[in-house]
Amino acid sequence: MLRTSVLSLILLLPGLAAAADRPNILYIMSDDHAAHAISAYGSRLAEVAPTPNIDRLANEGALFTNAFCTNSICSPSRACVLTGQYNHTNGAFDLSGKVEPGDQMLPIQMKKAGYQTAMIGKWHLKSEPADFDYYCVLPGQGKYHNPEFRVRGDKPWGKNLIKFDNKHVTDAITDLTLDWLKEGREEDKPFFLMHHYKAPHDYFDNAPRYESYLAGVDIPAPDSLWKRGDEFGSMATRGANDELVPHIGTSIGSRNPRRSYLLDLPDTYPNEFPEGYDPQYYSEEENKRLAYNAYLRKFLRCVKGIDDNLGRLFAHLEETGELDNTVIIYTGDQGFMLGEHDYQDKRWMYEESQRMPFLVRYPKTIPAGQKINAIVENVDYGPTMLEFAGAEIPESVQGRSFKSLLETGKEPEDWKQEAYYRYWMHMAHHDNPAHVGIRTKTHKLIYYYGCNYDGGYQTPAGWELYDLVKDPHETRNLYDDPASADLVKELKQRLAETRVRVGDDGSHFPACEKIVQEFWDYDAADRKKAAQISHDYLARRKAELEADKRNIKTWEGNTDN
């Protein structure tokens, strides 16, 4: 018996040693935290709202300037990270997206590699995160105050709840993670932990202790909030003769009559506006400035709460000697428009929405202070983490690990040169037309095909091309510039080839693909038809507003109802 036990221990020891040699992996993801709201990225907000704990990851590790989501909306982006697949493959096209148990690739592969797995915070993928060893997740969006969390238990999924009274959700999520690290760990295994914050998703309800932070501060604003040049956008985003400017993209000021922060925020956050505020007594510019400041102050207070809580989390890892043995990643599930072009929310392929922050620290193999401009997508995050764990990357994964790039700073010769993007949820919630495109290191090509899954609720098609070197804020559409004709032809071909490479062949929604192909050439006949669609859509939108129909299900169906 003794000889058998000794033999068993000898056989077991190599596996335990291998586990001890491998790093923990801590994947931190906030919701809607745009890169330009992190001071390490050096944006207009860096001085007024610094993020020292997040910046530490960049200073002691690597920061990516060209990390992109493939679909800038919550559930689809999360599904891309979890599966390593594009949305047309994993099936999470929009906010109804889910990833069923058995398909949750990351925790499955991590467990096979000997990792203990946990998911804490915002999940937002509907199905139970059952492939994790432990989970404690918000129901749907969750609540900012007195949050409830779903846990594993005797009742069916979704019915086992714990609640944190008198606590802000960012504090609660951090407390849960610290509790798990202290009490829930299996010390003989490395951990893979997905730590997901709800903040700073709108509406931006910060913890009360931050109410004085930025109070009365005039937040630096983008030039495009105040002035949209005539060369920005296309018929798809402006309408024929600019007739759809009020109706495409929800606004900060009063531009969009259906939904704007000027309409929403005074009632939601009255303390951010003058006492007895009535917009009719202020100019359009004054109203927009008040709405913008309210928006940014609340958003940045939520970010401050995240950064402070990460200080607590990093301190624990340091105290326990785990900090340098942990691959720490910080990102957001997508970017966010912070007033650029007078747009709110995400969904757009414009830089502020498409770009994800991505910072990673692991001093054992990642040199400090790197700024990397290689193009990476959220489908690449999963395989990268798996390679750090020494885990197998299954054939189902479409993304590619960039571990070697992090460790050497060198981009492989055969690395992708285009980020693929597709937003499917046509005109839902924030009046964004459906579109597809590619983003290279120097240019961006966007094709607004302007219809829903069933080819319905059409808005005018249009193309946009931006030179990101000369015009990083995307103010001048070069698509119709004669000097760009050869570039347009080249990038259209690359877009078509990228669709083939990633497998987006249009078979998922044939009626939609028919529209995609119809306006692809965008010749004189196509433009004439697009102009008529613009006129028809304007009439439709005016009728909807007249009837006070403000929340129509625009992304499905091919009728006028």
PDB file of C-alpha atoms in Angstrom, residues 18-209:
ATOM      1  CA  ALA A  18       3.937  22.106 -14.162  1.00  0.00           C
ATOM      2  CA  ALA A  19       0.882  23.823 -12.659  1.00  0.00           C
ATOM      3  CA  ALA A  20       3.064  25.758 -10.241  1.00  0.00           C
ATOM      4  CA  ASP A  21       5.311  26.930 -13.102  1.00  0.00           C
ATOM      5  CA  ARG A  22       2.444  28.263 -15.153  1.00  0.00           C
ATOM      6  CA  PRO A  23       1.079  31.760 -14.544  1.00  0.00           C
ATOM      7  CA  ASN A  24      -2.282  32.663 -13.140  1.00  0.00           C
ATOM      8  CA  ILE A  25      -4.370  34.536 -15.694  1.00  0.00           C
ATOM      9  CA  LEU A  26      -6.500  37.482 -14.594  1.00  0.00           C
ATOM     10  CA  TYR A  27      -8.672  38.880 -17.380  1.00  0.00           C
ATOM     11  CA  ILE A  28     -10.248  42.183 -16.322  1.00  0.00           C
ATOM     12  CA  MET A  29     -12.940  43.636 -18.565  1.00  0.00           C
ATOM     13  CA  SER A  30     -15.051  46.725 -17.985  1.00  0.00           C
ATOM     14  CA  ASP A  31     -18.161  47.608 -19.969  1.00  0.00           C
ATOM     15  CA  ASP A  32     -17.875  50.446 -22.507  1.00  0.00           C
ATOM     16  CA  HIS A  33     -14.567  51.703 -21.127  1.00  0.00           C
ATOM     17  CA  ALA A  34     -13.107  53.425 -24.165  1.00  0.00           C
ATOM     18  CA  ALA A  35      -9.338  53.578 -24.626  1.00  0.00           C
ATOM     19  CA  HIS A  36      -9.397  57.364 -24.730  1.00  0.00           C
ATOM     20  CA  ALA A  37     -10.745  57.369 -21.160  1.00  0.00           C
ATOM     21  CA  ILE A  38      -7.541  55.700 -19.917  1.00  0.00           C
ATOM     22  CA  SER A  39      -4.751  58.162 -19.256  1.00  0.00           C
ATOM     23  CA  ALA A  40      -2.044  55.785 -20.531  1.00  0.00           C
ATOM     24  CA  TYR A  41      -3.494  56.358 -24.014  1.00  0.00           C
ATOM     25  CA  GLY A  42      -2.741  60.070 -23.749  1.00  0.00           C
ATOM     26  CA  SER A  43      -6.088  61.458 -24.880  1.00  0.00           C
ATOM     27  CA  ARG A  44      -7.720  64.806 -24.120  1.00  0.00           C
ATOM     28  CA  LEU A  45      -8.993  63.301 -20.835  1.00  0.00           C
ATOM     29  CA  ALA A  46      -5.620  62.085 -19.548  1.00  0.00           C
ATOM     30  CA  GLU A  47      -4.878  65.061 -17.313  1.00  0.00           C
ATOM     31  CA  VAL A  48      -8.373  65.735 -16.025  1.00  0.00           C
ATOM     32  CA  ALA A  49      -9.176  62.092 -15.202  1.00  0.00           C
ATOM     33  CA  PRO A  50      -6.029  59.993 -14.687  1.00  0.00           C
ATOM     34  CA  THR A  51      -6.204  56.213 -14.213  1.00  0.00           C
ATOM     35  CA  PRO A  52      -2.965  55.378 -12.357  1.00  0.00           C
ATOM     36  CA  ASN A  53      -3.705  51.743 -11.534  1.00  0.00           C
ATOM     37  CA  ILE A  54      -4.668  50.840 -15.083  1.00  0.00           C
ATOM     38  CA  ASP A  55      -1.705  52.870 -16.360  1.00  0.00           C
ATOM     39  CA  ARG A  56       0.565  50.720 -14.202  1.00  0.00           C
ATOM     40  CA  LEU A  57      -0.119  47.785 -16.520  1.00  0.00           C
ATOM     41  CA  ALA A  58       1.127  49.829 -19.474  1.00  0.00           C
ATOM     42  CA  ASN A  59       4.162  51.161 -17.618  1.00  0.00           C
ATOM     43  CA  GLU A  60       5.155  47.693 -16.411  1.00  0.00           C
ATOM     44  CA  GLY A  61       3.923  45.783 -19.463  1.00  0.00           C
ATOM     45  CA  ALA A  62       2.442  46.438 -22.888  1.00  0.00           C
ATOM     46  CA  LEU A  63      -0.234  48.704 -24.356  1.00  0.00           C
ATOM     47  CA  PHE A  64      -1.888  48.000 -27.715  1.00  0.00           C
ATOM     48  CA  THR A  65      -2.878  50.938 -29.895  1.00  0.00           C
ATOM     49  CA  ASN A  66      -4.643  48.827 -32.538  1.00  0.00           C
ATOM     50  CA  ALA A  67      -6.795  46.383 -30.570  1.00  0.00           C
ATOM     51  CA  PHE A  68     -10.296  46.192 -32.044  1.00  0.00           C
ATOM     52  CA  CYS A  69     -13.639  44.559 -31.414  1.00  0.00           C
ATOM     53  CA  THR A  70     -15.333  42.886 -34.349  1.00  0.00           C
ATOM     54  CA  ASN A  71     -18.812  44.104 -33.364  1.00  0.00           C
ATOM     55  CA  SER A  72     -19.029  47.019 -30.921  1.00  0.00           C
ATOM     56  CA  ILE A  73     -21.823  45.877 -28.646  1.00  0.00           C
ATOM     57  CA  CYS A  74     -21.797  44.004 -25.339  1.00  0.00           C
ATOM     58  CA  SER A  75     -22.943  40.397 -25.814  1.00  0.00           C
ATOM     59  CA  PRO A  76     -21.349  39.842 -29.242  1.00  0.00           C
ATOM     60  CA  SER A  77     -17.963  41.116 -28.081  1.00  0.00           C
ATOM     61  CA  ARG A  78     -18.043  38.945 -24.964  1.00  0.00           C
ATOM     62  CA  ALA A  79     -18.919  35.932 -27.099  1.00  0.00           C
ATOM     63  CA  CYS A  80     -15.916  36.615 -29.350  1.00  0.00           C
ATOM     64  CA  VAL A  81     -13.567  36.601 -26.360  1.00  0.00           C
ATOM     65  CA  LEU A  82     -15.109  33.472 -24.848  1.00  0.00           C
ATOM     66  CA  THR A  83     -15.136  31.407 -28.052  1.00  0.00           C
ATOM     67  CA  GLY A  84     -12.334  32.913 -30.144  1.00  0.00           C
ATOM     68  CA  GLN A  85     -14.844  33.103 -32.997  1.00  0.00           C
ATOM     69  CA  TYR A  86     -16.459  35.880 -35.024  1.00  0.00           C
ATOM     70  CA  ASN A  87     -20.148  36.460 -34.376  1.00  0.00           C
ATOM     71  CA  HIS A  88     -21.324  34.860 -37.603  1.00  0.00           C
ATOM     72  CA  THR A  89     -19.641  31.682 -36.319  1.00  0.00           C
ATOM     73  CA  ASN A  90     -20.540  31.774 -32.613  1.00  0.00           C
ATOM     74  CA  GLY A  91     -24.083  32.966 -33.375  1.00  0.00           C
ATOM     75  CA  ALA A  92     -24.084  35.929 -30.972  1.00  0.00           C
ATOM     76  CA  PHE A  93     -24.985  38.585 -33.552  1.00  0.00           C
ATOM     77  CA  ASP A  94     -26.633  41.052 -31.178  1.00  0.00           C
ATOM     78  CA  LEU A  95     -27.861  41.624 -27.614  1.00  0.00           C
ATOM     79  CA  SER A  96     -29.857  38.383 -27.683  1.00  0.00           C
ATOM     80  CA  GLY A  97     -26.599  36.488 -28.137  1.00  0.00           C
ATOM     81  CA  LYS A  98     -25.715  33.593 -25.880  1.00  0.00           C
ATOM     82  CA  VAL A  99     -22.998  30.970 -25.543  1.00  0.00           C
ATOM     83  CA  GLU A 100     -24.378  27.690 -24.258  1.00  0.00           C
ATOM     84  CA  PRO A 101     -22.610  25.413 -21.756  1.00  0.00           C
ATOM     85  CA  GLY A 102     -20.345  23.110 -23.710  1.00  0.00           C
ATOM     86  CA  ASP A 103     -19.457  25.931 -26.109  1.00  0.00           C
ATOM     87  CA  GLN A 104     -17.740  28.171 -23.533  1.00  0.00           C
ATOM     88  CA  MET A 105     -14.346  27.414 -25.005  1.00  0.00           C
ATOM     89  CA  LEU A 106     -12.034  29.368 -22.699  1.00  0.00           C
ATOM     90  CA  PRO A 107     -12.954  27.809 -19.333  1.00  0.00           C
ATOM     91  CA  ILE A 108     -13.238  24.360 -20.923  1.00  0.00           C
ATOM     92  CA  GLN A 109      -9.717  24.500 -22.313  1.00  0.00           C
ATOM     93  CA  MET A 110      -8.291  26.090 -19.177  1.00  0.00           C
ATOM     94  CA  LYS A 111      -9.753  23.337 -17.013  1.00  0.00           C
ATOM     95  CA  LYS A 112      -8.298  20.687 -19.310  1.00  0.00           C
ATOM     96  CA  ALA A 113      -4.923  22.346 -18.773  1.00  0.00           C
ATOM     97  CA  GLY A 114      -5.266  22.089 -14.995  1.00  0.00           C
ATOM     98  CA  TYR A 115      -6.527  25.580 -14.191  1.00  0.00           C
ATOM     99  CA  GLN A 116      -9.178  26.498 -11.655  1.00  0.00           C
ATOM    100  CA  THR A 117     -11.659  28.747 -13.440  1.00  0.00           C
ATOM    101  CA  ALA A 118     -13.945  31.526 -12.213  1.00  0.00           C
ATOM    102  CA  MET A 119     -16.258  34.119 -13.746  1.00  0.00           C
ATOM    103  CA  ILE A 120     -17.220  37.091 -11.529  1.00  0.00           C
ATOM    104  CA  GLY A 121     -19.224  40.185 -12.498  1.00  0.00           C
ATOM    105  CA  LYS A 122     -21.025  41.056 -15.707  1.00  0.00           C
ATOM    106  CA  TRP A 123     -21.669  38.010 -17.898  1.00  0.00           C
ATOM    107  CA  HIS A 124     -24.433  39.212 -20.274  1.00  0.00           C
ATOM    108  CA  LEU A 125     -24.600  36.035 -22.350  1.00  0.00           C
ATOM    109  CA  LYS A 126     -27.965  34.728 -21.085  1.00  0.00           C
ATOM    110  CA  SER A 127     -27.031  31.050 -20.702  1.00  0.00           C
ATOM    111  CA  GLU A 128     -25.515  29.708 -17.488  1.00  0.00           C
ATOM    112  CA  PRO A 129     -21.705  30.077 -17.329  1.00  0.00           C
ATOM    113  CA  ALA A 130     -21.681  26.436 -16.299  1.00  0.00           C
ATOM    114  CA  ASP A 131     -18.305  25.574 -17.812  1.00  0.00           C
ATOM    115  CA  PHE A 132     -16.579  27.632 -15.096  1.00  0.00           C
ATOM    116  CA  ASP A 133     -15.740  25.952 -11.799  1.00  0.00           C
ATOM    117  CA  TYR A 134     -17.172  28.969  -9.993  1.00  0.00           C
ATOM    118  CA  TYR A 135     -19.358  31.845 -11.080  1.00  0.00           C
ATOM    119  CA  CYS A 136     -21.082  34.792  -9.472  1.00  0.00           C
ATOM    120  CA  VAL A 137     -22.613  36.956 -12.187  1.00  0.00           C
ATOM    121  CA  LEU A 138     -25.021  39.836 -12.613  1.00  0.00           C
ATOM    122  CA  PRO A 139     -28.437  39.107 -14.129  1.00  0.00           C
ATOM    123  CA  GLY A 140     -28.330  40.756 -17.567  1.00  0.00           C
ATOM    124  CA  GLN A 141     -27.106  44.331 -17.176  1.00  0.00           C
ATOM    125  CA  GLY A 142     -27.352  44.167 -13.406  1.00  0.00           C
ATOM    126  CA  LYS A 143     -27.864  47.135 -11.106  1.00  0.00           C
ATOM    127  CA  TYR A 144     -25.401  49.807 -10.031  1.00  0.00           C
ATOM    128  CA  HIS A 145     -26.696  49.910  -6.459  1.00  0.00           C
ATOM    129  CA  ASN A 146     -27.704  47.022  -4.173  1.00  0.00           C
ATOM    130  CA  PRO A 147     -26.737  44.521  -6.869  1.00  0.00           C
ATOM    131  CA  GLU A 148     -27.892  40.923  -7.041  1.00  0.00           C
ATOM    132  CA  PHE A 149     -25.743  38.101  -8.414  1.00  0.00           C
ATOM    133  CA  ARG A 150     -26.586  34.690  -9.797  1.00  0.00           C
ATOM    134  CA  VAL A 151     -24.703  31.787  -8.253  1.00  0.00           C
ATOM    135  CA  ARG A 152     -24.705  28.021  -8.586  1.00  0.00           C
ATOM    136  CA  GLY A 153     -27.229  26.378  -6.271  1.00  0.00           C
ATOM    137  CA  ASP A 154     -30.110  23.956  -5.744  1.00  0.00           C
ATOM    138  CA  LYS A 155     -32.556  25.983  -7.842  1.00  0.00           C
ATOM    139  CA  PRO A 156     -32.504  26.260 -11.650  1.00  0.00           C
ATOM    140  CA  TRP A 157     -30.096  28.709 -13.329  1.00  0.00           C
ATOM    141  CA  GLY A 158     -31.024  32.276 -12.564  1.00  0.00           C
ATOM    142  CA  LYS A 159     -32.978  31.516  -9.409  1.00  0.00           C
ATOM    143  CA  ASN A 160     -30.083  31.223  -6.961  1.00  0.00           C
ATOM    144  CA  LEU A 161     -29.343  34.820  -5.935  1.00  0.00           C
ATOM    145  CA  ILE A 162     -27.211  36.685  -3.453  1.00  0.00           C
ATOM    146  CA  LYS A 163     -27.632  40.410  -2.809  1.00  0.00           C
ATOM    147  CA  PHE A 164     -25.341  43.185  -1.622  1.00  0.00           C
ATOM    148  CA  ASP A 165     -27.363  45.865   0.140  1.00  0.00           C
ATOM    149  CA  ASN A 166     -25.923  49.362   0.445  1.00  0.00           C
ATOM    150  CA  LYS A 167     -23.060  48.572  -1.905  1.00  0.00           C
ATOM    151  CA  HIS A 168     -22.050  49.839  -5.336  1.00  0.00           C
ATOM    152  CA  VAL A 169     -21.648  47.159  -7.984  1.00  0.00           C
ATOM    153  CA  THR A 170     -17.974  47.951  -8.693  1.00  0.00           C
ATOM    154  CA  ASP A 171     -17.125  47.541  -5.007  1.00  0.00           C
ATOM    155  CA  ALA A 172     -19.208  44.355  -4.785  1.00  0.00           C
ATOM    156  CA  ILE A 173     -17.529  42.727  -7.786  1.00  0.00           C
ATOM    157  CA  THR A 174     -14.091  43.502  -6.362  1.00  0.00           C
ATOM    158  CA  ASP A 175     -15.114  42.162  -2.935  1.00  0.00           C
ATOM    159  CA  LEU A 176     -16.366  38.959  -4.563  1.00  0.00           C
ATOM    160  CA  THR A 177     -13.122  38.474  -6.448  1.00  0.00           C
ATOM    161  CA  LEU A 178     -11.012  39.134  -3.345  1.00  0.00           C
ATOM    162  CA  ASP A 179     -13.139  36.690  -1.347  1.00  0.00           C
ATOM    163  CA  TRP A 180     -12.670  34.032  -4.016  1.00  0.00           C
ATOM    164  CA  LEU A 181      -8.930  34.602  -4.172  1.00  0.00           C
ATOM    165  CA  LYS A 182      -8.703  34.319  -0.376  1.00  0.00           C
ATOM    166  CA  GLU A 183     -11.218  31.553   0.302  1.00  0.00           C
ATOM    167  CA  GLY A 184     -12.121  29.799  -2.951  1.00  0.00           C
ATOM    168  CA  ARG A 185      -8.712  28.982  -4.374  1.00  0.00           C
ATOM    169  CA  GLU A 186      -7.306  25.516  -4.861  1.00  0.00           C
ATOM    170  CA  GLU A 187      -3.690  26.276  -4.032  1.00  0.00           C
ATOM    171  CA  ASP A 188      -2.297  23.390  -6.089  1.00  0.00           C
ATOM    172  CA  LYS A 189      -3.722  24.886  -9.305  1.00  0.00           C
ATOM    173  CA  PRO A 190      -3.108  28.120 -11.162  1.00  0.00           C
ATOM    174  CA  PHE A 191      -6.245  30.207 -11.649  1.00  0.00           C
ATOM    175  CA  PHE A 192      -8.005  31.617 -14.687  1.00  0.00           C
ATOM    176  CA  LEU A 193     -10.287  34.411 -13.504  1.00  0.00           C
ATOM    177  CA  MET A 194     -12.567  36.583 -15.628  1.00  0.00           C
ATOM    178  CA  HIS A 195     -13.248  39.682 -13.523  1.00  0.00           C
ATOM    179  CA  HIS A 196     -15.897  41.775 -15.323  1.00  0.00           C
ATOM    180  CA  TYR A 197     -17.153  45.195 -14.201  1.00  0.00           C
ATOM    181  CA  LYS A 198     -20.550  46.587 -15.146  1.00  0.00           C
ATOM    182  CA  ALA A 199     -19.241  50.153 -15.094  1.00  0.00           C
ATOM    183  CA  PRO A 200     -19.056  52.501 -16.885  1.00  0.00           C
ATOM    184  CA  HIS A 201     -22.064  51.319 -18.948  1.00  0.00           C
ATOM    185  CA  ASP A 202     -24.808  53.907 -19.224  1.00  0.00           C
ATOM    186  CA  TYR A 203     -26.542  55.190 -17.302  1.00  0.00           C
ATOM    187  CA  PHE A 204     -23.446  55.991 -15.339  1.00  0.00           C
ATOM    188  CA  ASP A 205     -24.364  55.652 -11.675  1.00  0.00           C
ATOM    189  CA  ASN A 206     -21.193  56.123  -9.666  1.00  0.00           C
ATOM    190  CA  ALA A 207     -20.740  55.318  -5.977  1.00  0.00           C
ATOM    191  CA  PRO A 208     -21.841  58.283  -3.808  1.00  0.00           C
ATOM    192  CA  ARG A 209     -18.293  58.895  -2.579  1.00  0.00           C
TER     193      ARG A 209
END
